[in-house]
Short mmCIF file of C-alpha atoms in Angstrom, two decimals:
data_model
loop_
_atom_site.label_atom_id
_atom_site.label_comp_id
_atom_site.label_asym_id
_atom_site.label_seq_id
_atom_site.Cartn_x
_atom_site.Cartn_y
_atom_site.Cartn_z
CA UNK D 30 -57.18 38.73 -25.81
CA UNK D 31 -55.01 39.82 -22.99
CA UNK D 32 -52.22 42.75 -23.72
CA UNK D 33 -49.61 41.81 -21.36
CA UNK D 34 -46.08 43.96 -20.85
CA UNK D 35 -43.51 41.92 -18.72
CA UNK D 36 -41.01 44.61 -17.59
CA UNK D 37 -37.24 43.11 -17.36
CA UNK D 38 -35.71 40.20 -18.92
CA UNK D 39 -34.06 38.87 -15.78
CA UNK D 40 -35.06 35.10 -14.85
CA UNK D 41 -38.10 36.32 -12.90
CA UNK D 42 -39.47 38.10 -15.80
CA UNK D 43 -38.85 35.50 -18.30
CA UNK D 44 -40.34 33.11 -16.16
CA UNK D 45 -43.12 34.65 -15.62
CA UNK D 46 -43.52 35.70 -19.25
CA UNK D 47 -43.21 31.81 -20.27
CA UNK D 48 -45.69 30.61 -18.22
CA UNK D 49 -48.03 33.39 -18.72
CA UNK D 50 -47.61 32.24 -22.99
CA UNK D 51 -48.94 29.02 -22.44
CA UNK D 52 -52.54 30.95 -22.08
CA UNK D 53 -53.11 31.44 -25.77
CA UNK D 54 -55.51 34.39 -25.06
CA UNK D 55 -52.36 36.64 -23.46
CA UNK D 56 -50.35 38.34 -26.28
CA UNK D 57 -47.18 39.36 -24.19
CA UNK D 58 -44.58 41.64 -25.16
CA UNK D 59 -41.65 41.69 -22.83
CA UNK D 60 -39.39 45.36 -22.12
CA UNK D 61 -36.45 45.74 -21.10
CA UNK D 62 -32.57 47.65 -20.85
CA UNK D 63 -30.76 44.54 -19.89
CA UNK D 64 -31.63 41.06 -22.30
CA UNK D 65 -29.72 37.63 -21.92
CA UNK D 66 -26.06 38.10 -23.12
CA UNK D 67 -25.52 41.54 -21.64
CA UNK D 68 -23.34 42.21 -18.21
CA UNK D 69 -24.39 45.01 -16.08
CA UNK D 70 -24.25 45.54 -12.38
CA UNK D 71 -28.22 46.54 -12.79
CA UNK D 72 -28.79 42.59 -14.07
CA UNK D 73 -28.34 40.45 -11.28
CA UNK D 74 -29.20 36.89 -13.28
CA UNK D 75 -26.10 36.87 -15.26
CA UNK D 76 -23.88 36.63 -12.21
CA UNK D 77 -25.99 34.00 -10.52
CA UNK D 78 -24.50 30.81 -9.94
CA UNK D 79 -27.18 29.28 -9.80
CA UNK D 80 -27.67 26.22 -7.83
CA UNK D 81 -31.03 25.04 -5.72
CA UNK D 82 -29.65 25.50 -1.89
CA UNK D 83 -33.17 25.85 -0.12
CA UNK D 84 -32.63 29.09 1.63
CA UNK D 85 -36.37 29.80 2.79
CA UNK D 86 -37.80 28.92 6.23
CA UNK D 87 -40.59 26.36 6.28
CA UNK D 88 -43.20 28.68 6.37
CA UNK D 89 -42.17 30.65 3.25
CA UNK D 90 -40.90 27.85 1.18
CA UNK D 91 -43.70 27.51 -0.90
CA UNK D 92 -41.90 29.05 -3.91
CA UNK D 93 -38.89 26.72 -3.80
CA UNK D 94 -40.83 23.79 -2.99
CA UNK D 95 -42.84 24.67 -6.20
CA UNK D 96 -39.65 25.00 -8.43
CA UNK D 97 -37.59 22.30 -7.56
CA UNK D 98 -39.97 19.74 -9.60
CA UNK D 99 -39.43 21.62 -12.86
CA UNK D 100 -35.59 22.28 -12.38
CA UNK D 101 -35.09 18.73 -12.05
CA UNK D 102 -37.05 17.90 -14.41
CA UNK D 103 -35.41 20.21 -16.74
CA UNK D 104 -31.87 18.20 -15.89
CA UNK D 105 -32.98 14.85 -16.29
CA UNK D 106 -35.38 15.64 -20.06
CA UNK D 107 -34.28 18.93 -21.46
CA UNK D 108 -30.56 18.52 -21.81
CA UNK D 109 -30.97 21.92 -23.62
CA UNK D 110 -32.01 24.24 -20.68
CA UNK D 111 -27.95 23.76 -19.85
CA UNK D 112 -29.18 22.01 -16.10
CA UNK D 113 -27.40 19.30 -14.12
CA UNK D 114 -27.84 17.36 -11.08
CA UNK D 115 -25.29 17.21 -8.84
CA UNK D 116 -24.77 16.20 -5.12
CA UNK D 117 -24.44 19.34 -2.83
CA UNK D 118 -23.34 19.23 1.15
CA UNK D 119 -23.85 21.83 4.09
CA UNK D 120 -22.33 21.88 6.47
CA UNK D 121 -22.71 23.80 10.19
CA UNK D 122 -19.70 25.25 11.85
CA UNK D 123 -19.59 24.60 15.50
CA UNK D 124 -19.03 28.26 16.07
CA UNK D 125 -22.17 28.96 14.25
CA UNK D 126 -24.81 26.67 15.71
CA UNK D 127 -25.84 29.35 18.37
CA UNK D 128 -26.41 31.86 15.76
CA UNK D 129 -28.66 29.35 13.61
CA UNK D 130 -30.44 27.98 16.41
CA UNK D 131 -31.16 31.43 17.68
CA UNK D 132 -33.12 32.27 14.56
CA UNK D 133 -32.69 35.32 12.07
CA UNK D 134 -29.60 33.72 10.38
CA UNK D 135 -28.35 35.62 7.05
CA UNK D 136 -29.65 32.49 5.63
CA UNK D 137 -32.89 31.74 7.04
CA UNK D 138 -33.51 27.61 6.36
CA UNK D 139 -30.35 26.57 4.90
CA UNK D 140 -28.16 25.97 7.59
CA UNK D 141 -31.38 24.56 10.24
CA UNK D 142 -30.24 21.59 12.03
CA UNK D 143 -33.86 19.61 10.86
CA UNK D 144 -34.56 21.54 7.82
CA UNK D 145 -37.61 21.33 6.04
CA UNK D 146 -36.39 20.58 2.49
CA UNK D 147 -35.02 17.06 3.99
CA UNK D 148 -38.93 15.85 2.62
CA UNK D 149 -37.82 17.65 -0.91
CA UNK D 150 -34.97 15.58 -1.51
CA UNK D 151 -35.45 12.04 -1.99
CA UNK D 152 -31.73 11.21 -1.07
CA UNK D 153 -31.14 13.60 1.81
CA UNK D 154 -29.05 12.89 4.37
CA UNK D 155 -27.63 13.92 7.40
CA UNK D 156 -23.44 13.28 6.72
CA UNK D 157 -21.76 11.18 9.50
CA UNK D 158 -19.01 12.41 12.49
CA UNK D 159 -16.15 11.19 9.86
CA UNK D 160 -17.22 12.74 6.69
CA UNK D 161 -16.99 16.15 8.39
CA UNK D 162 -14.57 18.57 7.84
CA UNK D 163 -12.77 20.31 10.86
CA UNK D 164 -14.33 22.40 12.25
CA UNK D 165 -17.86 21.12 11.42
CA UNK D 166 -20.64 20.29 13.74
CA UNK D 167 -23.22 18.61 11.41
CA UNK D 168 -23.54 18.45 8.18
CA UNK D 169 -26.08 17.04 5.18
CA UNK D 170 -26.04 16.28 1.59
CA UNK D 171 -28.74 15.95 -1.08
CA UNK D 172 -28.81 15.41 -4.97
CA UNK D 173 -29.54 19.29 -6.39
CA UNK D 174 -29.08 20.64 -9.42
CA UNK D 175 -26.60 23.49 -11.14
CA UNK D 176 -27.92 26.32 -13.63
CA UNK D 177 -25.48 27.25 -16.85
CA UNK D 178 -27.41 30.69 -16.91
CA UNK D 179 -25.57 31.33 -20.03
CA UNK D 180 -27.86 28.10 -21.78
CA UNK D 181 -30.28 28.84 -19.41
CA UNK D 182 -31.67 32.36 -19.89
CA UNK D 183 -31.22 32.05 -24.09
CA UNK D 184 -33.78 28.76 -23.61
CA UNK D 185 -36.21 30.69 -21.42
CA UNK D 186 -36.11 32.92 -24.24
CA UNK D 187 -36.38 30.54 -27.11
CA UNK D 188 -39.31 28.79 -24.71
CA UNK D 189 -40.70 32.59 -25.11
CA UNK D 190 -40.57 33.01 -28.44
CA UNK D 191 -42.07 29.82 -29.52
CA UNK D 192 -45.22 30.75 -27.73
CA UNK D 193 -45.12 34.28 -29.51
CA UNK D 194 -43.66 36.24 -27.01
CA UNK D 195 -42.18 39.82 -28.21
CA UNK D 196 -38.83 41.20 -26.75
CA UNK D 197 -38.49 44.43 -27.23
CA UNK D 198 -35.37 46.92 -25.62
CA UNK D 199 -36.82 50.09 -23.71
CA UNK D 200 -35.59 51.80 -20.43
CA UNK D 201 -38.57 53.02 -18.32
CA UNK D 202 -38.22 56.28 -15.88
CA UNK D 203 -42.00 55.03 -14.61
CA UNK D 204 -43.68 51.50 -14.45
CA UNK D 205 -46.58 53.10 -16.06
CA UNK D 206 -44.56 53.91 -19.06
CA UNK D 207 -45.19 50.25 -20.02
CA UNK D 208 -48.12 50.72 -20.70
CA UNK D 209 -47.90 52.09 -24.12
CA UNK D 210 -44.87 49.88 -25.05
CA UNK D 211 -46.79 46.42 -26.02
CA UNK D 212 -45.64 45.35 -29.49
CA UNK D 213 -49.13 45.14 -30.97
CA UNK D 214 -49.59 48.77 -30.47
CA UNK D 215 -52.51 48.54 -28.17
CA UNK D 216 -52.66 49.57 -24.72
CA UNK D 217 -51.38 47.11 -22.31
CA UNK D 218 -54.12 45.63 -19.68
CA UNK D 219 -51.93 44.06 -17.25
CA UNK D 220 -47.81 45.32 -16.75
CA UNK D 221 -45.94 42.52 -14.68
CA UNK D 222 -43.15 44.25 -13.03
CA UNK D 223 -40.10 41.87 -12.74
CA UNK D 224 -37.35 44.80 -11.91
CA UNK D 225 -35.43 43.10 -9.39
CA UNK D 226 -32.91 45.79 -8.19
CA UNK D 227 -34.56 48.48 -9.86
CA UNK D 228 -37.57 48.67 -8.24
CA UNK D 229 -35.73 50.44 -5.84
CA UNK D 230 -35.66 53.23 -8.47
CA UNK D 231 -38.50 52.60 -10.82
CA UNK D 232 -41.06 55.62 -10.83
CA UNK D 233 -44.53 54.58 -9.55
CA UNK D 234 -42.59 51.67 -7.56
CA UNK D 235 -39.56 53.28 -5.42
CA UNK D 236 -39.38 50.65 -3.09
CA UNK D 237 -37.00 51.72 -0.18
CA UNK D 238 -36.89 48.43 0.93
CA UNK D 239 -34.98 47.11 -1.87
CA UNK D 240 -31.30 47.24 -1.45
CA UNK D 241 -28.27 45.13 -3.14
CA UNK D 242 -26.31 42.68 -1.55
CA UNK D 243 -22.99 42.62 -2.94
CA UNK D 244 -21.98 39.48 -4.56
CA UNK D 245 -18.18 38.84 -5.33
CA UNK D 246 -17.20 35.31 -6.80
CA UNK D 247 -14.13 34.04 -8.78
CA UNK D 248 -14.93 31.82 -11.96
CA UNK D 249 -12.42 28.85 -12.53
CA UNK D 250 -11.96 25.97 -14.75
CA UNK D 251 -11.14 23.38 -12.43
CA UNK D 252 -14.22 20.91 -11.99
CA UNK D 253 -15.62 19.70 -8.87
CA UNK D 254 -17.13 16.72 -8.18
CA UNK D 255 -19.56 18.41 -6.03
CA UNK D 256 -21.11 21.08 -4.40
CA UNK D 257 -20.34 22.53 -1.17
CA UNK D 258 -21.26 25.20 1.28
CA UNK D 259 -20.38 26.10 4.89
CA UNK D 260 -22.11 28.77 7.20
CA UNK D 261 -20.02 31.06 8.09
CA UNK D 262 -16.02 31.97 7.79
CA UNK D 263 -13.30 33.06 9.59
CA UNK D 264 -12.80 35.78 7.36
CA UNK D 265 -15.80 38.90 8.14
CA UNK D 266 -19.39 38.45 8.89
CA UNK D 267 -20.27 39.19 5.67
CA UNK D 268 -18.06 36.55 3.27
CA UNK D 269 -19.06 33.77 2.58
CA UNK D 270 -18.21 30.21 1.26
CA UNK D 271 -19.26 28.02 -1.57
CA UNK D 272 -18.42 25.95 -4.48
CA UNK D 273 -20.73 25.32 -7.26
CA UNK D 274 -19.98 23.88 -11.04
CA UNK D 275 -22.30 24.59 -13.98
CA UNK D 276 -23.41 22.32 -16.44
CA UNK D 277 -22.29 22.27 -19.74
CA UNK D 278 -18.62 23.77 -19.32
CA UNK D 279 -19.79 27.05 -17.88
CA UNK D 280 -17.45 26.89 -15.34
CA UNK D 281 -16.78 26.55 -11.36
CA UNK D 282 -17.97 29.39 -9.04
CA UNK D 283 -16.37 29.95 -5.95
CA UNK D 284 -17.51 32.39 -3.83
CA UNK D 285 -18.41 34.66 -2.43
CA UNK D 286 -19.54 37.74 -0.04
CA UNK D 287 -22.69 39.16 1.23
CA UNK D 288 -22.42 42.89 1.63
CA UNK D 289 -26.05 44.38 2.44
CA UNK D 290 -26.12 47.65 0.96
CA UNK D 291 -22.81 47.70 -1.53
CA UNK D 292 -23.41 48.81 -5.12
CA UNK D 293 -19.53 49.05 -5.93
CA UNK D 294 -19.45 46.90 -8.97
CA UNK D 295 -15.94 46.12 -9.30
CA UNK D 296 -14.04 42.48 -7.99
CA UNK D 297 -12.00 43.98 -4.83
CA UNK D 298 -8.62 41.59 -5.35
CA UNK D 299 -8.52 41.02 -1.60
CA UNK D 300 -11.37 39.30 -1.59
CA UNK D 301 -10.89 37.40 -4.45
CA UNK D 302 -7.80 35.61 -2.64
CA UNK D 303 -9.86 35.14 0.53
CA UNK D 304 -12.66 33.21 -1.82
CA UNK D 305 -10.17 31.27 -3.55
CA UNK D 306 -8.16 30.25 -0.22
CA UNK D 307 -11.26 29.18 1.41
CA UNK D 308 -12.22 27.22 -1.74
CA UNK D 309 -8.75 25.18 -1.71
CA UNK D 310 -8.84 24.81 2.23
CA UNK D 311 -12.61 23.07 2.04
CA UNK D 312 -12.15 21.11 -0.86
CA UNK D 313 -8.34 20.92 -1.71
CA UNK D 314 -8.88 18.64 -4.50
CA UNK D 315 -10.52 20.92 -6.27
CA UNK D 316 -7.37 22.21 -7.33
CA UNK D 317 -5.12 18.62 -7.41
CA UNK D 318 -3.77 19.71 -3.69
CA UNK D 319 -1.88 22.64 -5.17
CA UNK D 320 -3.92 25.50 -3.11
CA UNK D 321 -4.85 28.81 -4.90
CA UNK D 322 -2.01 28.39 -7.26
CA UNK D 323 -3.71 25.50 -8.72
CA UNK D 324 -6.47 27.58 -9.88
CA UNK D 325 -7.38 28.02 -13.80
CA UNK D 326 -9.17 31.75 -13.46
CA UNK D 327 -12.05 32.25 -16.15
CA UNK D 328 -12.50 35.71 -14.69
CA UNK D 329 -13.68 37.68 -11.87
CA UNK D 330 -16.99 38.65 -11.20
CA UNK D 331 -19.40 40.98 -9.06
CA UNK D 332 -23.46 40.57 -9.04
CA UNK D 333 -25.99 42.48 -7.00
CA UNK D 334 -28.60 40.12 -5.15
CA UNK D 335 -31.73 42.36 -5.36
CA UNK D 336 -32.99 41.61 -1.79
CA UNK D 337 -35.94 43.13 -0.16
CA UNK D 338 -36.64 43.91 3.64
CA UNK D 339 -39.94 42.10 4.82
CA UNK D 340 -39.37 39.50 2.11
CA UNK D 341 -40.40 39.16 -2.14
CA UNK D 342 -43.06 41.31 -3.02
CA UNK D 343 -45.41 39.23 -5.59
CA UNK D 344 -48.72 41.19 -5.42
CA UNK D 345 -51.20 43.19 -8.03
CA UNK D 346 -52.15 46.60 -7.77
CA UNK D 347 -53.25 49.94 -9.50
CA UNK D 348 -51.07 52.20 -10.61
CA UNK D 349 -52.18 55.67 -12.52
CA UNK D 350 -55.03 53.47 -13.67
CA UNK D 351 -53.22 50.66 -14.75
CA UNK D 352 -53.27 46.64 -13.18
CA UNK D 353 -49.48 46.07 -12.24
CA UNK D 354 -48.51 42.46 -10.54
CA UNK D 355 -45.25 42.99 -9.02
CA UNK D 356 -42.62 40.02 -8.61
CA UNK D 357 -39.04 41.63 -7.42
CA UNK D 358 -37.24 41.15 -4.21
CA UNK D 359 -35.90 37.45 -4.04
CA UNK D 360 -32.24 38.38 -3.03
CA UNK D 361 -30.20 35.09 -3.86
CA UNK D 362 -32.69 32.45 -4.28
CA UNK D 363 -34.24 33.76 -7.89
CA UNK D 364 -33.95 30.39 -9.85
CA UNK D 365 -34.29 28.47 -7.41
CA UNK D 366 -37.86 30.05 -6.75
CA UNK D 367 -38.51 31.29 -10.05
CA UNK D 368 -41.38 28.72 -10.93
CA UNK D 369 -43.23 28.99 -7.85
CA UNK D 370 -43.09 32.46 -8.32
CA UNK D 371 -44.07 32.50 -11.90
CA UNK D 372 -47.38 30.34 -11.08
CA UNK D 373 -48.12 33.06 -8.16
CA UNK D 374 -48.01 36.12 -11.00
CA UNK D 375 -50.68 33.51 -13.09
CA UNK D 376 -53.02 33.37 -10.81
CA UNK D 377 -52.88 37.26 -9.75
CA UNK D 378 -53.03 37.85 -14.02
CA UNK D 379 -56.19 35.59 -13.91
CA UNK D 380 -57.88 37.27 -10.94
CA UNK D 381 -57.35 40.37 -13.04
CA UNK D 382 -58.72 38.94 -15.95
CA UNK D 383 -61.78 37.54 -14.20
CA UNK D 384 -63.23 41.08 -12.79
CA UNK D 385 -62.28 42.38 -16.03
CA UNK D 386 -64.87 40.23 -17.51
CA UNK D 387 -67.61 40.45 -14.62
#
């Protein structure tokens, strides 16, 4: 048998720590401060929206190309996982096609004017002169799907659990601190280290190229009958625009901004009526034609995107003596990745088990 510690409960580590279960010889015990139901500005998953908007370029898409079959599949069987398909549009500002075209945009593949995930969608298209928007250059739409992370994280939990996975609550000043804290009492063999953010400021990791990017959306009850995103705004360089609606009742998600480097955790109210104004103005029937004032307000919210210069970091190595297979760094695309990802930590926990046993 295996002793396995997954450190952080966080949709990276309980992806990883579900697929690692279905190996019967790994007894897995997952650690960590922040669990499914809690709210901190340190847990980034809880404040995801979380949709599938392809965001990688072709050459790293691997990870969302990977996850998208078991998302969908997750809407159309396993009404449980609180997943739905909906249609979702981008579109391209003309004031914005010299930026994407010149490479290096905030959002890497999304906003390409022949994206690669056109072959990952069966339905894809590329939206016609009349269906645009003012404003709009191009635009395309595709049937995605919409994450209820409330449902969503408690069933990667209860997927856990069935397979005999431990949660346990522990805050770690070092990743080799994990190594003691499997629930079987033995010493751990492998530590996966799924810290998103706080890698950053994990002894033993203290990865200076992770660094937040502020996330500030506004929660409503209104429903919309799809989902919608634009590249850039009037507004600042770094807000940004989007509409997304949970399954399940969770709720509508307007945002949003993308401030590299912010940690303040608190909704700025400025914002929040720039997010809502651009919500009304893109899709005014999302509040009956009434503008912001037509807006039911769950609450206000503020996540940090645990992004990483140079890309996610999914790689094994030695730490005071111990295997550690790191998975941290995937800024806004988590979910939307989180399978691919998860297989990628499997095969770096087998390679580890195989020289064990040579």
């Amino acid at each position: 048998m295996t002793n396995i510690v997954v450190v952080g409960a966080g949709v990276s580590g309980l992806t990883s720590a579900y697929l690692l279960s279905k190996q019967k010889d790994n007894v897995i015990t997952v650690v960590a401060k922040h669990m499914p139901g809690d709210y901190d500005i340190e847990y980034a998953s809880p404040w995801a929206g979380a949709n599938v908007l392809p965001m990688a370029t072709a050459k790293n898409s691997s990870w969302e190309r990977r996850t998208w079959p078991e998302i969908k599949r997750l809407a159309t069987d396993v009404p449980e996982a609180g997943i739905h398909l909906l249609k979702s549009r981008v579109y391209r500002r003309e004031k914005d096609l010299e930026k994407v075209r010149a490479g290096g945009y905030s959002f890497d593949g999304l906003f390409e004017e022949n994206p690669w995930y056109k072959s990952l969608f069966d339905d894809f298209r590329e939206l016609s002169k009349d269906e645009l928007p003012e404003g709009m250059a191009s635009g395309c739409e595709f049937g995605s799907a919409c994450i209820n992370v409330m449902l969503y994280m408690p069933w990667l939990v209860g997927q856990c659990r069935v397979n005999g996975v431990v949660f346990r609550r522990g805050h770690l000043k070092h990743i080799s601190d994990a190594a003691a804290l499997s629930h079987n009492g033995a010493k751990a063999d492998i530590i996966v280290n799924t810290t998103g953010l706080m890698a950053s400021r994990l002894g033993g990791v203290m990865d200076e190229k992770v660094v937040p990017v502020r996330g500030q959306v506004v929660v409503v009850r209104n429903e919309a009958p799809y989902m919608v995103t634009k590249s850039g705004t009037d507004d600042a360089a770094d807000e940004v625009c989007y509409i997304m609606m949970r399954a399940a009742g969770g709720g509508t998600i307007l945002g949003g901004t993308y401030q590299k480097g912010q940690w303040e955790s608190q909704p700025d109210p400025n914002y929040a009526m720039r997010i809502m104004r651009r919500a009304v103005d893109m899709m005014p029937e999302l509040a009956d034609g009434k503008g912001v004032k037509g807006l039911d307000i769950v609450r206000h919210g503020v996540g940090l995107r645990p992004y990483r210069e140079g890309g996610v970091r999914i790689e094994k190595e030695k730490i005071d003596g111990n295997w550690v297979v790191h998975n941290y760094g995937h800024a806004g695309w988590g979910y939307q990745g989180s399978y691919g990802c998860a297989q990628d930590v499997v095969a770096l926990v087998d390679e580890i088990k195989s020289r064990a046993r040579l």
